[in-house]
Each structure stands twice: as C-alpha cells, then as structure tokens.
C-alpha cells in the first residue's frame, strides 16, 4: 500500500466519523500533503525539530516531559536507516568522537 493511499484511508475515516459525531459538514484536513526524502545529515535536525514541537507549543517545558513523543523514552524507536547515518553519528555511537 502506498503512503498516499494509507493517508487517504486514515484521513477519510477520521473525517467521516467527526462529521457524523458533530453533525456538521466541515473541512477537517488540508487538501494535500508534501513529502520528500530525508537526506543524509538532515535526520537529526528533523528529529529534534519534531521532538521540540510540544515545547514550542508550550505544552511542556522539556521535550522528554511530553508523554506522547519519542523524546519521552517511553516508546521503542526504530533505528536510523543506514542511508541516513553519517560518519560522525557512527563515531559517536561506537564511543568515539565526531
């Protein structure tokens, strides 16, 4: 199944349910989404940006305090895809310096 199809099913089901529950015809989602491949060297910055969203929204003072985010340490996080691991990240992971 493509990412586009998966999102269509998730968004469609949610939209239908919320419209029934609220008994209102309203737009729940934006018309589309943009995706692009994450390049080597961007992954860590993007991960930090996402983890900091609850802090920026003032939901918590520290990303680790947000119970639904990966920074909380409550969830098993997939390993970084090998194509995104930089030589500096490999050195840090192996106990060396970058």
C-alpha positions as a Python dict, from the first residue, in 0.01 Angstrom:
ca = {
    (1, 'X'): (0, 0, 0),
    (2, 'X'): (135, 342, -87),
    (3, 'X'): (179, 617, 168),
    (4, 'X'): (-74, 826, -20),
    (5, 'X'): (-338, 551, -3),
    (6, 'X'): (-273, 486, 368),
    (7, 'X'): (-317, 857, 446),
    (8, 'X'): (-633, 869, 235),
    (9, 'X'): (-786, 584, 436),
    (10, 'X'): (-685, 727, 773),
    (11, 'X'): (-796, 1081, 693),
    (12, 'X'): (-1117, 969, 522),
    (13, 'X'): (-1226, 753, 814),
    (14, 'X'): (-1149, 1022, 1069),
    (15, 'X'): (-1324, 1294, 867),
    (16, 'X'): (-1636, 1082, 821),
    (17, 'X'): (-1650, 998, 1192),
    (18, 'X'): (-1601, 1354, 1315),
    (19, 'X'): (-1860, 1491, 1073),
    (20, 'X'): (-2114, 1233, 1194),
    (21, 'X'): (-2038, 1298, 1559),
    (22, 'X'): (-2057, 1676, 1527),
    (23, 'X'): (-2338, 1665, 1271),
    (24, 'X'): (-2159, 1930, 1070),
    (25, 'X'): (-2020, 1950, 719),
    (26, 'X'): (-1674, 2090, 770),
    (27, 'X'): (-1328, 2051, 623),
    (28, 'X'): (-1106, 1866, 867),
    (29, 'X'): (-788, 1828, 662),
    (30, 'X'): (-590, 2034, 417),
    (31, 'X'): (-631, 1922, 57),
    (32, 'X'): (-289, 1762, 24),
    (33, 'X'): (45, 1693, 182),
    (34, 'X'): (405, 1726, 77),
    (35, 'X'): (668, 1465, 123),
    (36, 'X'): (1030, 1440, 27),
    (37, 'X'): (1320, 1212, 101),
    (38, 'X'): (1527, 1299, 407),
    (39, 'X'): (1888, 1349, 308),
    (40, 'X'): (2196, 1239, 497),
    (41, 'X'): (2276, 1495, 763),
    (42, 'X'): (1917, 1623, 792),
    (43, 'X'): (1775, 1340, 1003),
    (44, 'X'): (1899, 1451, 1346),
    (45, 'X'): (1786, 1810, 1293),
    (46, 'X'): (1442, 1699, 1174),
    (47, 'X'): (1405, 1462, 1467),
    (48, 'X'): (1496, 1738, 1713),
    (49, 'X'): (1255, 1980, 1540),
    (50, 'X'): (967, 1732, 1573),
    (51, 'X'): (1054, 1648, 1934),
    (52, 'X'): (1060, 2020, 2021),
    (53, 'X'): (711, 2091, 1882),
    (54, 'X'): (537, 2030, 2220),
    (55, 'X'): (790, 2264, 2384),
    (56, 'X'): (732, 2534, 2121),
    (57, 'X'): (355, 2495, 2172),
    (58, 'X'): (416, 2539, 2548),
    (59, 'X'): (259, 2206, 2633),
    (60, 'X'): (571, 2109, 2831),
    (61, 'X'): (896, 2273, 2937),
    (62, 'X'): (1113, 1987, 2813),
    (63, 'X'): (1058, 1752, 2516),
    (64, 'X'): (1118, 1450, 2740),
    (65, 'X'): (819, 1555, 2953),
    (66, 'X'): (574, 1517, 2661),
    (67, 'X'): (423, 1170, 2718),
    (68, 'X'): (333, 1107, 2352),
    (69, 'X'): (667, 1191, 2193),
    (70, 'X'): (973, 983, 2118),
    (71, 'X'): (1186, 1207, 2342),
    (72, 'X'): (996, 1073, 2645),
    (73, 'X'): (1181, 742, 2618),
    (74, 'X'): (852, 553, 2666),
    (75, 'X'): (848, 414, 2314),
    (76, 'X'): (1077, 186, 2121),
    (77, 'X'): (1213, 396, 1837),
    (78, 'X'): (1316, 241, 1507),
    (79, 'X'): (1688, 259, 1434),
    (80, 'X'): (1810, 529, 1199),
    (81, 'X'): (1802, 397, 841),
    (82, 'X'): (2160, 310, 736),
    (83, 'X'): (2149, 554, 443),
    (84, 'X'): (2098, 840, 692),
    (85, 'X'): (2376, 753, 934),
    (86, 'X'): (2668, 994, 897),
    (87, 'X'): (3028, 908, 980),
    (88, 'X'): (3009, 1145, 1280),
    (89, 'X'): (2699, 966, 1411),
    (90, 'X'): (2872, 629, 1366),
    (91, 'X'): (3172, 753, 1565),
    (92, 'X'): (2952, 879, 1849),
    (93, 'X'): (2752, 553, 1855),
    (94, 'X'): (3072, 349, 1876),
    (95, 'X'): (3208, 557, 2164),
    (96, 'X'): (3446, 770, 1958),
    (97, 'X'): (3432, 1140, 1894),
    (98, 'X'): (3296, 1312, 1587),
}
